[in-house]
């Protein structure tokens, strides 16, 4: 699973504008949560949410947790602080390890085992990014979407994901 953002028109209302401001993108955006299968197909697309929502909150509120079954393995980025949500369902979370400060000196570090785990997860996470890029290749989703059409934007997002799933798999099963 991962979250991604799409650009939206800047709103005139300052409160609404602050709700859609993304410090990460330095623009007004809406965020969606996506679930991706091992072959790169979209298995879940949430509605669009204001960009100030946390990854944990969007995961809780989108309904994805209700679809996950005991014994599943989920992969997420470091920003998804949802381990407790998944453990309560009997689901394993695969996430890159967090770095920690050196005992002596400046900087942050990982153990050799953590570095190996991080590289292994990163080699799979690139597939998630490729699937998201495929989704974002649709013209309506690449530009700045009009703010007065959130329903249309939600529908366009889901239709684009459906079309992506009709394409040749990014990662055929071997």
PDB file of C-alpha atoms in Angstrom:
ATOM      1  CA  UNK A   1       0.000   0.000   0.000  1.00  0.00           C
ATOM      2  CA  UNK A   2       1.030   3.572  -0.545  1.00  0.00           C
ATOM      3  CA  UNK A   3      -0.443   7.048  -0.641  1.00  0.00           C
ATOM      4  CA  UNK A   4      -0.024   9.408  -3.547  1.00  0.00           C
ATOM      5  CA  UNK A   5      -1.074  12.980  -4.245  1.00  0.00           C
ATOM      6  CA  UNK A   6      -2.731  14.733  -7.176  1.00  0.00           C
ATOM      7  CA  UNK A   7      -2.629  18.465  -7.855  1.00  0.00           C
ATOM      8  CA  UNK A   8      -5.811  20.491  -7.418  1.00  0.00           C
ATOM      9  CA  UNK A   9      -6.672  24.108  -8.064  1.00  0.00           C
ATOM     10  CA  UNK A  10      -5.872  26.489  -5.261  1.00  0.00           C
ATOM     11  CA  UNK A  11      -8.998  27.388  -3.334  1.00  0.00           C
ATOM     12  CA  UNK A  12      -9.994  30.936  -2.458  1.00  0.00           C
ATOM     13  CA  UNK A  13     -11.117  30.099   1.064  1.00  0.00           C
ATOM     14  CA  UNK A  14      -7.969  30.234   3.286  1.00  0.00           C
ATOM     15  CA  UNK A  15      -9.161  27.402   5.551  1.00  0.00           C
ATOM     16  CA  UNK A  16      -9.964  25.125   2.616  1.00  0.00           C
ATOM     17  CA  UNK A  17      -6.659  26.094   1.018  1.00  0.00           C
ATOM     18  CA  UNK A  18      -4.720  25.143   4.153  1.00  0.00           C
ATOM     19  CA  UNK A  19      -6.506  21.764   4.247  1.00  0.00           C
ATOM     20  CA  UNK A  20      -5.274  20.920   0.759  1.00  0.00           C
ATOM     21  CA  UNK A  21      -1.758  22.365   1.091  1.00  0.00           C
ATOM     22  CA  UNK A  22       0.956  19.733   0.825  1.00  0.00           C
ATOM     23  CA  UNK A  23       4.314  20.601   2.354  1.00  0.00           C
ATOM     24  CA  UNK A  24       5.721  17.571   0.553  1.00  0.00           C
ATOM     25  CA  UNK A  25       4.648  18.839  -2.903  1.00  0.00           C
ATOM     26  CA  UNK A  26       4.527  22.592  -2.105  1.00  0.00           C
ATOM     27  CA  UNK A  27       1.153  22.782  -3.877  1.00  0.00           C
ATOM     28  CA  UNK A  28      -2.506  22.156  -3.191  1.00  0.00           C
ATOM     29  CA  UNK A  29      -3.201  18.451  -3.491  1.00  0.00           C
ATOM     30  CA  UNK A  30      -5.593  15.675  -2.644  1.00  0.00           C
ATOM     31  CA  UNK A  31      -4.318  12.299  -1.475  1.00  0.00           C
ATOM     32  CA  UNK A  32      -5.441   8.750  -2.210  1.00  0.00           C
ATOM     33  CA  UNK A  33      -4.470   5.410  -0.719  1.00  0.00           C
ATOM     34  CA  UNK A  34      -3.709   2.638  -3.188  1.00  0.00           C
ATOM     35  CA  UNK A  35      -3.306  -1.095  -2.757  1.00  0.00           C
ATOM     36  CA  UNK A  36      -1.194  -2.873  -5.342  1.00  0.00           C
ATOM     37  CA  UNK A  37      -0.849  -6.604  -6.020  1.00  0.00           C
ATOM     38  CA  UNK A  38       2.549  -8.271  -6.574  1.00  0.00           C
ATOM     39  CA  UNK A  39       2.103  -8.064 -10.367  1.00  0.00           C
ATOM     40  CA  UNK A  40       1.451  -4.293 -10.271  1.00  0.00           C
ATOM     41  CA  UNK A  41      -2.355  -4.292 -10.545  1.00  0.00           C
ATOM     42  CA  UNK A  42      -4.461  -1.980  -8.392  1.00  0.00           C
ATOM     43  CA  UNK A  43      -6.469  -3.905  -5.809  1.00  0.00           C
ATOM     44  CA  UNK A  44      -7.690  -0.853  -3.885  1.00  0.00           C
ATOM     45  CA  UNK A  45      -8.180   2.846  -4.632  1.00  0.00           C
ATOM     46  CA  UNK A  46      -9.572   5.067  -1.902  1.00  0.00           C
ATOM     47  CA  UNK A  47     -11.514   8.249  -2.478  1.00  0.00           C
ATOM     48  CA  UNK A  48      -9.479  11.451  -2.595  1.00  0.00           C
ATOM     49  CA  UNK A  49      -8.835  13.094   0.774  1.00  0.00           C
ATOM     50  CA  UNK A  50      -7.470  16.519   1.650  1.00  0.00           C
ATOM     51  CA  UNK A  51      -3.699  16.313   1.692  1.00  0.00           C
ATOM     52  CA  UNK A  52      -3.388  17.214   5.370  1.00  0.00           C
ATOM     53  CA  UNK A  53      -4.755  13.786   6.373  1.00  0.00           C
ATOM     54  CA  UNK A  54      -2.147  11.410   7.798  1.00  0.00           C
ATOM     55  CA  UNK A  55      -1.337   8.096   6.149  1.00  0.00           C
ATOM     56  CA  UNK A  56      -2.614   6.315   9.268  1.00  0.00           C
ATOM     57  CA  UNK A  57      -5.897   8.215   9.252  1.00  0.00           C
ATOM     58  CA  UNK A  58      -6.550   7.622   5.560  1.00  0.00           C
ATOM     59  CA  UNK A  59      -5.807   3.923   6.099  1.00  0.00           C
ATOM     60  CA  UNK A  60      -8.273   3.754   8.994  1.00  0.00           C
ATOM     61  CA  UNK A  61     -11.021   5.757   7.281  1.00  0.00           C
ATOM     62  CA  UNK A  62     -10.771   4.419   3.708  1.00  0.00           C
ATOM     63  CA  UNK A  63     -12.043   0.910   4.456  1.00  0.00           C
ATOM     64  CA  UNK A  64      -8.856  -0.863   3.373  1.00  0.00           C
ATOM     65  CA  UNK A  65      -8.356  -2.465   6.791  1.00  0.00           C
ATOM     66  CA  UNK A  66     -11.769  -4.154   6.474  1.00  0.00           C
ATOM     67  CA  UNK A  67     -10.620  -5.876   3.265  1.00  0.00           C
ATOM     68  CA  UNK A  68      -7.379  -7.285   4.652  1.00  0.00           C
ATOM     69  CA  UNK A  69      -7.516 -10.864   5.890  1.00  0.00           C
ATOM     70  CA  UNK A  70      -5.685 -12.744   8.609  1.00  0.00           C
ATOM     71  CA  UNK A  71      -2.379 -14.092   7.301  1.00  0.00           C
ATOM     72  CA  UNK A  72      -1.942 -11.366   4.670  1.00  0.00           C
ATOM     73  CA  UNK A  73       1.354  -9.524   4.306  1.00  0.00           C
ATOM     74  CA  UNK A  74       1.240  -5.791   3.652  1.00  0.00           C
ATOM     75  CA  UNK A  75       4.146  -3.661   2.526  1.00  0.00           C
ATOM     76  CA  UNK A  76       4.191   0.027   3.363  1.00  0.00           C
ATOM     77  CA  UNK A  77       6.619   2.905   3.554  1.00  0.00           C
ATOM     78  CA  UNK A  78       8.056   4.237   6.823  1.00  0.00           C
ATOM     79  CA  UNK A  79       5.363   6.913   7.078  1.00  0.00           C
ATOM     80  CA  UNK A  80       2.607   4.354   7.595  1.00  0.00           C
ATOM     81  CA  UNK A  81       2.450   3.963  11.352  1.00  0.00           C
ATOM     82  CA  UNK A  82      -0.217   1.250  11.200  1.00  0.00           C
ATOM     83  CA  UNK A  83       1.483  -1.812  12.652  1.00  0.00           C
ATOM     84  CA  UNK A  84      -1.011  -1.986  15.544  1.00  0.00           C
ATOM     85  CA  UNK A  85      -3.987  -1.839  13.144  1.00  0.00           C
ATOM     86  CA  UNK A  86      -2.619  -4.733  11.111  1.00  0.00           C
ATOM     87  CA  UNK A  87      -1.507  -6.837  14.091  1.00  0.00           C
ATOM     88  CA  UNK A  88      -5.053  -6.730  15.480  1.00  0.00           C
ATOM     89  CA  UNK A  89      -6.195  -8.376  12.213  1.00  0.00           C
ATOM     90  CA  UNK A  90      -3.375 -10.948  12.173  1.00  0.00           C
ATOM     91  CA  UNK A  91      -1.604  -9.239   9.270  1.00  0.00           C
ATOM     92  CA  UNK A  92       2.166  -8.869   8.921  1.00  0.00           C
ATOM     93  CA  UNK A  93       3.555  -5.422   8.068  1.00  0.00           C
ATOM     94  CA  UNK A  94       6.734  -5.308   5.988  1.00  0.00           C
ATOM     95  CA  UNK A  95       8.308  -1.898   6.324  1.00  0.00           C
ATOM     96  CA  UNK A  96      11.853  -0.589   5.921  1.00  0.00           C
ATOM     97  CA  UNK A  97      13.574  -0.258   9.302  1.00  0.00           C
ATOM     98  CA  UNK A  98      13.939   3.151  10.907  1.00  0.00           C
ATOM     99  CA  UNK A  99      17.441   4.548  11.329  1.00  0.00           C
ATOM    100  CA  UNK A 100      18.648   5.529  14.785  1.00  0.00           C
ATOM    101  CA  UNK A 101      21.329   7.937  16.008  1.00  0.00           C
ATOM    102  CA  UNK A 102      24.921   6.736  16.242  1.00  0.00           C
ATOM    103  CA  UNK A 103      26.029   6.107  19.812  1.00  0.00           C
ATOM    104  CA  UNK A 104      29.132   8.204  19.188  1.00  0.00           C
ATOM    105  CA  UNK A 105      29.094  11.058  16.741  1.00  0.00           C
ATOM    106  CA  UNK A 106      26.670  12.542  14.260  1.00  0.00           C
ATOM    107  CA  UNK A 107      24.358  10.894  11.771  1.00  0.00           C
ATOM    108  CA  UNK A 108      22.058   7.909  11.764  1.00  0.00           C
ATOM    109  CA  UNK A 109      22.682   4.209  11.230  1.00  0.00           C
ATOM    110  CA  UNK A 110      21.278   0.748  10.540  1.00  0.00           C
ATOM    111  CA  UNK A 111      22.718  -2.674  11.382  1.00  0.00           C
ATOM    112  CA  UNK A 112      23.953  -4.917   8.558  1.00  0.00           C
ATOM    113  CA  UNK A 113      20.793  -7.030   8.901  1.00  0.00           C
ATOM    114  CA  UNK A 114      18.607  -3.902   8.715  1.00  0.00           C
ATOM    115  CA  UNK A 115      20.465  -2.678   5.623  1.00  0.00           C
ATOM    116  CA  UNK A 116      19.840  -6.019   3.903  1.00  0.00           C
ATOM    117  CA  UNK A 117      16.134  -5.896   4.848  1.00  0.00           C
ATOM    118  CA  UNK A 118      15.872  -2.289   3.667  1.00  0.00           C
ATOM    119  CA  UNK A 119      17.413  -3.140   0.271  1.00  0.00           C
ATOM    120  CA  UNK A 120      15.094  -6.117  -0.144  1.00  0.00           C
ATOM    121  CA  UNK A 121      11.998  -4.036   0.585  1.00  0.00           C
ATOM    122  CA  UNK A 122      13.239  -1.169  -1.611  1.00  0.00           C
ATOM    123  CA  UNK A 123      13.644  -3.524  -4.574  1.00  0.00           C
ATOM    124  CA  UNK A 124       9.940  -4.393  -4.243  1.00  0.00           C
ATOM    125  CA  UNK A 125       8.763  -0.866  -3.402  1.00  0.00           C
ATOM    126  CA  UNK A 126      10.012   0.363  -6.767  1.00  0.00           C
ATOM    127  CA  UNK A 127       7.248  -1.759  -8.308  1.00  0.00           C
ATOM    128  CA  UNK A 128       4.670   0.175  -6.285  1.00  0.00           C
ATOM    129  CA  UNK A 129       6.106   3.454  -7.588  1.00  0.00           C
ATOM    130  CA  UNK A 130       5.973   2.179 -11.178  1.00  0.00           C
ATOM    131  CA  UNK A 131       2.306   1.268 -10.790  1.00  0.00           C
ATOM    132  CA  UNK A 132       1.527   4.718  -9.400  1.00  0.00           C
ATOM    133  CA  UNK A 133       3.399   6.347 -12.293  1.00  0.00           C
ATOM    134  CA  UNK A 134       1.304   4.301 -14.720  1.00  0.00           C
ATOM    135  CA  UNK A 135      -1.840   5.634 -13.004  1.00  0.00           C
ATOM    136  CA  UNK A 136      -0.553   9.201 -13.152  1.00  0.00           C
ATOM    137  CA  UNK A 137       0.080   8.933 -16.890  1.00  0.00           C
ATOM    138  CA  UNK A 138      -3.602   9.653 -17.603  1.00  0.00           C
ATOM    139  CA  UNK A 139      -3.952  13.248 -18.756  1.00  0.00           C
ATOM    140  CA  UNK A 140      -6.789  14.212 -16.393  1.00  0.00           C
ATOM    141  CA  UNK A 141      -4.663  13.108 -13.440  1.00  0.00           C
ATOM    142  CA  UNK A 142      -1.405  14.732 -14.590  1.00  0.00           C
ATOM    143  CA  UNK A 143      -2.489  18.356 -14.595  1.00  0.00           C
ATOM    144  CA  UNK A 144      -4.128  20.537 -12.000  1.00  0.00           C
ATOM    145  CA  UNK A 145      -7.647  19.241 -11.478  1.00  0.00           C
ATOM    146  CA  UNK A 146     -10.490  21.720 -11.052  1.00  0.00           C
ATOM    147  CA  UNK A 147     -11.533  22.046  -7.422  1.00  0.00           C
ATOM    148  CA  UNK A 148     -15.245  22.121  -8.265  1.00  0.00           C
ATOM    149  CA  UNK A 149     -15.244  18.506  -9.456  1.00  0.00           C
ATOM    150  CA  UNK A 150     -14.214  16.235  -6.545  1.00  0.00           C
ATOM    151  CA  UNK A 151     -16.812  13.609  -7.485  1.00  0.00           C
ATOM    152  CA  UNK A 152     -15.586  13.560 -11.085  1.00  0.00           C
ATOM    153  CA  UNK A 153     -11.977  13.406  -9.885  1.00  0.00           C
ATOM    154  CA  UNK A 154     -12.754  10.404  -7.647  1.00  0.00           C
ATOM    155  CA  UNK A 155     -14.460   8.616 -10.522  1.00  0.00           C
ATOM    156  CA  UNK A 156     -11.686   9.486 -12.995  1.00  0.00           C
ATOM    157  CA  UNK A 157      -9.090   8.133 -10.568  1.00  0.00           C
ATOM    158  CA  UNK A 158     -10.909   4.810 -10.231  1.00  0.00           C
ATOM    159  CA  UNK A 159     -11.525   4.488 -13.971  1.00  0.00           C
ATOM    160  CA  UNK A 160      -7.842   5.192 -14.672  1.00  0.00           C
ATOM    161  CA  UNK A 161      -6.856   2.466 -12.174  1.00  0.00           C
ATOM    162  CA  UNK A 162      -9.282   0.077 -13.891  1.00  0.00           C
ATOM    163  CA  UNK A 163      -7.701   0.870 -17.273  1.00  0.00           C
ATOM    164  CA  UNK A 164      -4.246   0.304 -15.780  1.00  0.00           C
ATOM    165  CA  UNK A 165      -5.397  -3.151 -14.671  1.00  0.00           C
ATOM    166  CA  UNK A 166      -6.408  -3.965 -18.267  1.00  0.00           C
ATOM    167  CA  UNK A 167      -2.857  -3.263 -19.463  1.00  0.00           C
ATOM    168  CA  UNK A 168      -0.119  -5.845 -19.643  1.00  0.00           C
ATOM    169  CA  UNK A 169       1.037  -6.624 -16.080  1.00  0.00           C
ATOM    170  CA  UNK A 170       4.103  -4.647 -15.048  1.00  0.00           C
ATOM    171  CA  UNK A 171       5.550  -7.667 -13.272  1.00  0.00           C
ATOM    172  CA  UNK A 172       4.403 -11.003 -14.692  1.00  0.00           C
ATOM    173  CA  UNK A 173       4.431 -13.886 -12.228  1.00  0.00           C
ATOM    174  CA  UNK A 174       7.414 -16.125 -12.787  1.00  0.00           C
TER     175      UNK A 174
END
